[in-house]
mmCIF file of C-alpha atoms in Angstrom:
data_model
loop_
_atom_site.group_PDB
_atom_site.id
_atom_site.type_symbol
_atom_site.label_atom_id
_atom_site.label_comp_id
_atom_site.label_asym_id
_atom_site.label_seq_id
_atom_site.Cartn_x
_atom_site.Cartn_y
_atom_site.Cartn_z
ATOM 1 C CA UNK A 18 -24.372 -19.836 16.847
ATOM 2 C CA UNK A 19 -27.814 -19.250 17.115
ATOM 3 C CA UNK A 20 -29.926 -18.838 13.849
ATOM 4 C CA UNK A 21 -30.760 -15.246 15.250
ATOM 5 C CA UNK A 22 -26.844 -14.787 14.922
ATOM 6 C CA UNK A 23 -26.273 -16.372 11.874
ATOM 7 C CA UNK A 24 -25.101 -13.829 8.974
ATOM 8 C CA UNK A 25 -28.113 -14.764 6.510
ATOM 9 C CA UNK A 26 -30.476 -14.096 9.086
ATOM 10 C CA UNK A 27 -29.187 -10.442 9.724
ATOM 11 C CA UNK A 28 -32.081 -7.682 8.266
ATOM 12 C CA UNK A 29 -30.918 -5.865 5.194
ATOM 13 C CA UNK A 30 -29.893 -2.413 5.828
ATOM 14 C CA UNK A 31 -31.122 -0.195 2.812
ATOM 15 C CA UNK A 32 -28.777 2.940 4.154
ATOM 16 C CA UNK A 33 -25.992 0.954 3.276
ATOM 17 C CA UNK A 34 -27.382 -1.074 1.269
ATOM 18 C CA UNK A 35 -25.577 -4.441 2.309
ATOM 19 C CA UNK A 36 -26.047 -6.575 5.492
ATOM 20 C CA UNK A 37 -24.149 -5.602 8.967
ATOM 21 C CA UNK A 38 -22.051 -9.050 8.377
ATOM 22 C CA UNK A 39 -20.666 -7.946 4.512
ATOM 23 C CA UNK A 40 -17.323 -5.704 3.706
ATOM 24 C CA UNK A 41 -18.818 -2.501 1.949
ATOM 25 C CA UNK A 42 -17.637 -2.832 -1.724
ATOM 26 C CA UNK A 43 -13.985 -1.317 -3.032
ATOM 27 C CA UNK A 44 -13.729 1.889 -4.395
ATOM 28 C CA UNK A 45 -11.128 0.711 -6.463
ATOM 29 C CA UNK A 46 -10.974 -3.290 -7.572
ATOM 30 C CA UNK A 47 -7.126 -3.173 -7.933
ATOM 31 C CA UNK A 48 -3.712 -1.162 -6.384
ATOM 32 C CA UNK A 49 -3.278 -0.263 -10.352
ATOM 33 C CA UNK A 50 -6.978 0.922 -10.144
ATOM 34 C CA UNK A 51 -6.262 2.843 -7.100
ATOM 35 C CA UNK A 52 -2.711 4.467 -8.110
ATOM 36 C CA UNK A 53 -4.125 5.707 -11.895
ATOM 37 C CA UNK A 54 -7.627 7.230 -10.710
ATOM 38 C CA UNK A 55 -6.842 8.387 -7.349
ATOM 39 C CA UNK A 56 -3.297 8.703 -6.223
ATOM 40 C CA UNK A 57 -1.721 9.938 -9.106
ATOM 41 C CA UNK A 58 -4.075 12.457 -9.135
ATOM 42 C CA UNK A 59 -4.216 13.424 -5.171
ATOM 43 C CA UNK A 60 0.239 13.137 -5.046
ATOM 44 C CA UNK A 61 1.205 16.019 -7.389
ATOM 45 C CA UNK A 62 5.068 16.554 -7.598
ATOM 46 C CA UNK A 63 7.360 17.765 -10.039
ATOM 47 C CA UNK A 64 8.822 14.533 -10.834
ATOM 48 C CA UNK A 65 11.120 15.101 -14.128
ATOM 49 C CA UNK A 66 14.705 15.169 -14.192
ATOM 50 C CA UNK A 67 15.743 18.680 -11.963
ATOM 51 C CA UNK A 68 13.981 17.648 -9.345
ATOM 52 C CA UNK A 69 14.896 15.923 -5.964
ATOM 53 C CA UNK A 70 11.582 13.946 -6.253
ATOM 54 C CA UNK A 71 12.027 10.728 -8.263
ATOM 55 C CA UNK A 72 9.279 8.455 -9.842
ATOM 56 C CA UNK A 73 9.099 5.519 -12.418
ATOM 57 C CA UNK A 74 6.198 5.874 -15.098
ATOM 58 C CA UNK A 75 6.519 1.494 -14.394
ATOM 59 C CA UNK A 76 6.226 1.833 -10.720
ATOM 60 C CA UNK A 77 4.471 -1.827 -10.863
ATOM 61 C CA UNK A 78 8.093 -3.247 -11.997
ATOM 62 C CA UNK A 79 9.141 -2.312 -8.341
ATOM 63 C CA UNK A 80 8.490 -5.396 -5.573
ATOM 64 C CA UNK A 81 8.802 -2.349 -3.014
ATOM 65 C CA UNK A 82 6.815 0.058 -4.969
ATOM 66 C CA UNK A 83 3.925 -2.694 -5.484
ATOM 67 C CA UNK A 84 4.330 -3.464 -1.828
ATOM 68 C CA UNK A 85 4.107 -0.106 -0.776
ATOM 69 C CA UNK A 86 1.163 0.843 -2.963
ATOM 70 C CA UNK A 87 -1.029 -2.133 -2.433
ATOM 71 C CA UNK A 88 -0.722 -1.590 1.518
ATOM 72 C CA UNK A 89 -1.489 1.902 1.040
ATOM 73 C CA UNK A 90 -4.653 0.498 -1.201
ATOM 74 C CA UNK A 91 -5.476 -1.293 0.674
ATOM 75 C CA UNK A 92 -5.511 1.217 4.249
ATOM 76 C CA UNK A 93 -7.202 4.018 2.193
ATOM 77 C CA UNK A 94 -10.400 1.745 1.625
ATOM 78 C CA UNK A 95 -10.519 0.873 5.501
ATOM 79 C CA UNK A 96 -10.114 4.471 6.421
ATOM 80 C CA UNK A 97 -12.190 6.151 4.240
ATOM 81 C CA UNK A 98 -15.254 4.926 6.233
ATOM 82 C CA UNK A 99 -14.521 6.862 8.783
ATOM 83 C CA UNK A 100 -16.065 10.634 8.066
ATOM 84 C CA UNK A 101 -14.020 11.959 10.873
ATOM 85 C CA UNK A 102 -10.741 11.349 10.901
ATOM 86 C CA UNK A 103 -10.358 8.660 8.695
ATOM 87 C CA UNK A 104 -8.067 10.242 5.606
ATOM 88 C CA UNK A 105 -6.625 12.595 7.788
ATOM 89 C CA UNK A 106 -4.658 9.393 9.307
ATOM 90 C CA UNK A 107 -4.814 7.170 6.683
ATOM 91 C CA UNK A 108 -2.409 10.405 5.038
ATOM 92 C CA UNK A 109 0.054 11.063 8.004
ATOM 93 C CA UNK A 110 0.079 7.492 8.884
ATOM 94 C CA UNK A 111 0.349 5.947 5.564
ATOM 95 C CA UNK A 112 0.223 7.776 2.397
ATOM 96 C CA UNK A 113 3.333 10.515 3.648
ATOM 97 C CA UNK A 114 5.681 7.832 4.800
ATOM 98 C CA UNK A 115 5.220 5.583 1.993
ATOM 99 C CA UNK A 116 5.390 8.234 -0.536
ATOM 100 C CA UNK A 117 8.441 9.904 1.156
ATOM 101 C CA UNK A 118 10.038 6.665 0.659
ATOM 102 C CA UNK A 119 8.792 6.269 -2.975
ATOM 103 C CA UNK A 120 10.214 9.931 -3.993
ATOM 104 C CA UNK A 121 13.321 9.478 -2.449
ATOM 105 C CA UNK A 122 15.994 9.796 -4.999
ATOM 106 C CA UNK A 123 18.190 7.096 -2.703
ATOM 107 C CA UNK A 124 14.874 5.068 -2.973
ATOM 108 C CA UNK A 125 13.966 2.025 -5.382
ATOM 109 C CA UNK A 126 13.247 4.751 -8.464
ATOM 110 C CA UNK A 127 17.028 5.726 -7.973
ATOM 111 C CA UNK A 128 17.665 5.375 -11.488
ATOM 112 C CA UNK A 129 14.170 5.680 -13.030
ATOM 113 C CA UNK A 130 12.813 9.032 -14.853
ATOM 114 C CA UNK A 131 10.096 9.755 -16.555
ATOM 115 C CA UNK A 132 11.799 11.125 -19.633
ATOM 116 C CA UNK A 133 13.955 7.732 -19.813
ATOM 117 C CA UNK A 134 11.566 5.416 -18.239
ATOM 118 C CA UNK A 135 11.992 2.150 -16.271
ATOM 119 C CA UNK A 136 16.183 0.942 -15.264
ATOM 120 C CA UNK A 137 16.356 -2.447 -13.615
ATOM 121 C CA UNK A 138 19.615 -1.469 -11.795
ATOM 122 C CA UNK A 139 19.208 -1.828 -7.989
ATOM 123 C CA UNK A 140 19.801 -5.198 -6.770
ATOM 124 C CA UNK A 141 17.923 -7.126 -3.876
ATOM 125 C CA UNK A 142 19.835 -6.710 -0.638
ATOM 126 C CA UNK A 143 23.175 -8.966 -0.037
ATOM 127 C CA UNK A 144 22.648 -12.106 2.402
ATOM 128 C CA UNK A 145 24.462 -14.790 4.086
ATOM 129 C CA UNK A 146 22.157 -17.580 4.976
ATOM 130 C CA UNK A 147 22.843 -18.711 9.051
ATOM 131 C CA UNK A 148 24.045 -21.922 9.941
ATOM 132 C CA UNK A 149 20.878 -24.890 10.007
ATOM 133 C CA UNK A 150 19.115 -24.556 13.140
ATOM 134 C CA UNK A 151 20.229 -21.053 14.447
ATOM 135 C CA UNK A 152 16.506 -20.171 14.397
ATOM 136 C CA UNK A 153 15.045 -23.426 15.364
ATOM 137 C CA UNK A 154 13.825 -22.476 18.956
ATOM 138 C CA UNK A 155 13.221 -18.694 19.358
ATOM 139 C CA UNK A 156 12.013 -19.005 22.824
ATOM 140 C CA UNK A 157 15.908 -20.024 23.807
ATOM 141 C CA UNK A 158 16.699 -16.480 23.621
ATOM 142 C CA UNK A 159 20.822 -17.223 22.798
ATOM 143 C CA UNK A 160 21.920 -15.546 19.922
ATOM 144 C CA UNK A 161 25.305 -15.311 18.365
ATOM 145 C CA UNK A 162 26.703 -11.325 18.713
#
């Protein structure tokens, strides 16, 4: 790399006020951030205990929910850069499905409310571990039916 290329030789740009090499800063510093100040605010459902739309007050007790959230975080800072277009997909793309699958009463708030709070009742998915070596070399391409 030449030292025209390198990163600390790019001019400052006062518009954005960073160089063209350096992330623009966060919005929000933290998925917890981002869910109390923005998306609980933006997502507005009737969420208590007649309705078909579920949600747990402790959402951050769920390794889905936290999953789900953080990627959704986490697209909503890359997209909003884009003046166009940019929440428009980061909300039919990301925000919709995820939050369809967060409301869902069959979901991983199944047994939450937020008149009784936070229930620990869903258990990770059953497994069977495969025999040693079933997986070794994927580029065989036999696999057991």
């Amino acid at each position: 790399m030449s030292d025209e290329q390198h990163p600390e030789n790019f001019p400052f740009d006062e518009a954005r006020g960073r160089r063209p090499d350096e992330s623009p800063p966060m919005v929000y510093q933290s998925v917890v951030e981002f869910v109390e100040n923005y998306l609980s605010l933006v997502y507005r459902r009737q969420v208590t205990d007649i309705s078909d739309t579920v949600w747990c007050p402790e959402w951050w007790k769920h390794a889905e929910a936290v999953a789900r959230l953080d990627a959704m975080w986490r697209a909503w800072e890359h997209y909003r850069h884009d003046g166009k277009t940019g929440l428009s997909i980061w909300f039919l793309d990301h925000a919709d499905p995820h939050m369809a699958k967060l409301f869902d009463p069959k979901g991983p708030f199944k047994y939450c409310s937020v008149r009784n709070g936070h229930k620990d009742m869903l258990t990770p998915l059953p497994l069977k571990s495969p025999q040693q070596g079933l997986f070794s070399n994927p580029t065989i391409g036999e696999f057991p039916l």
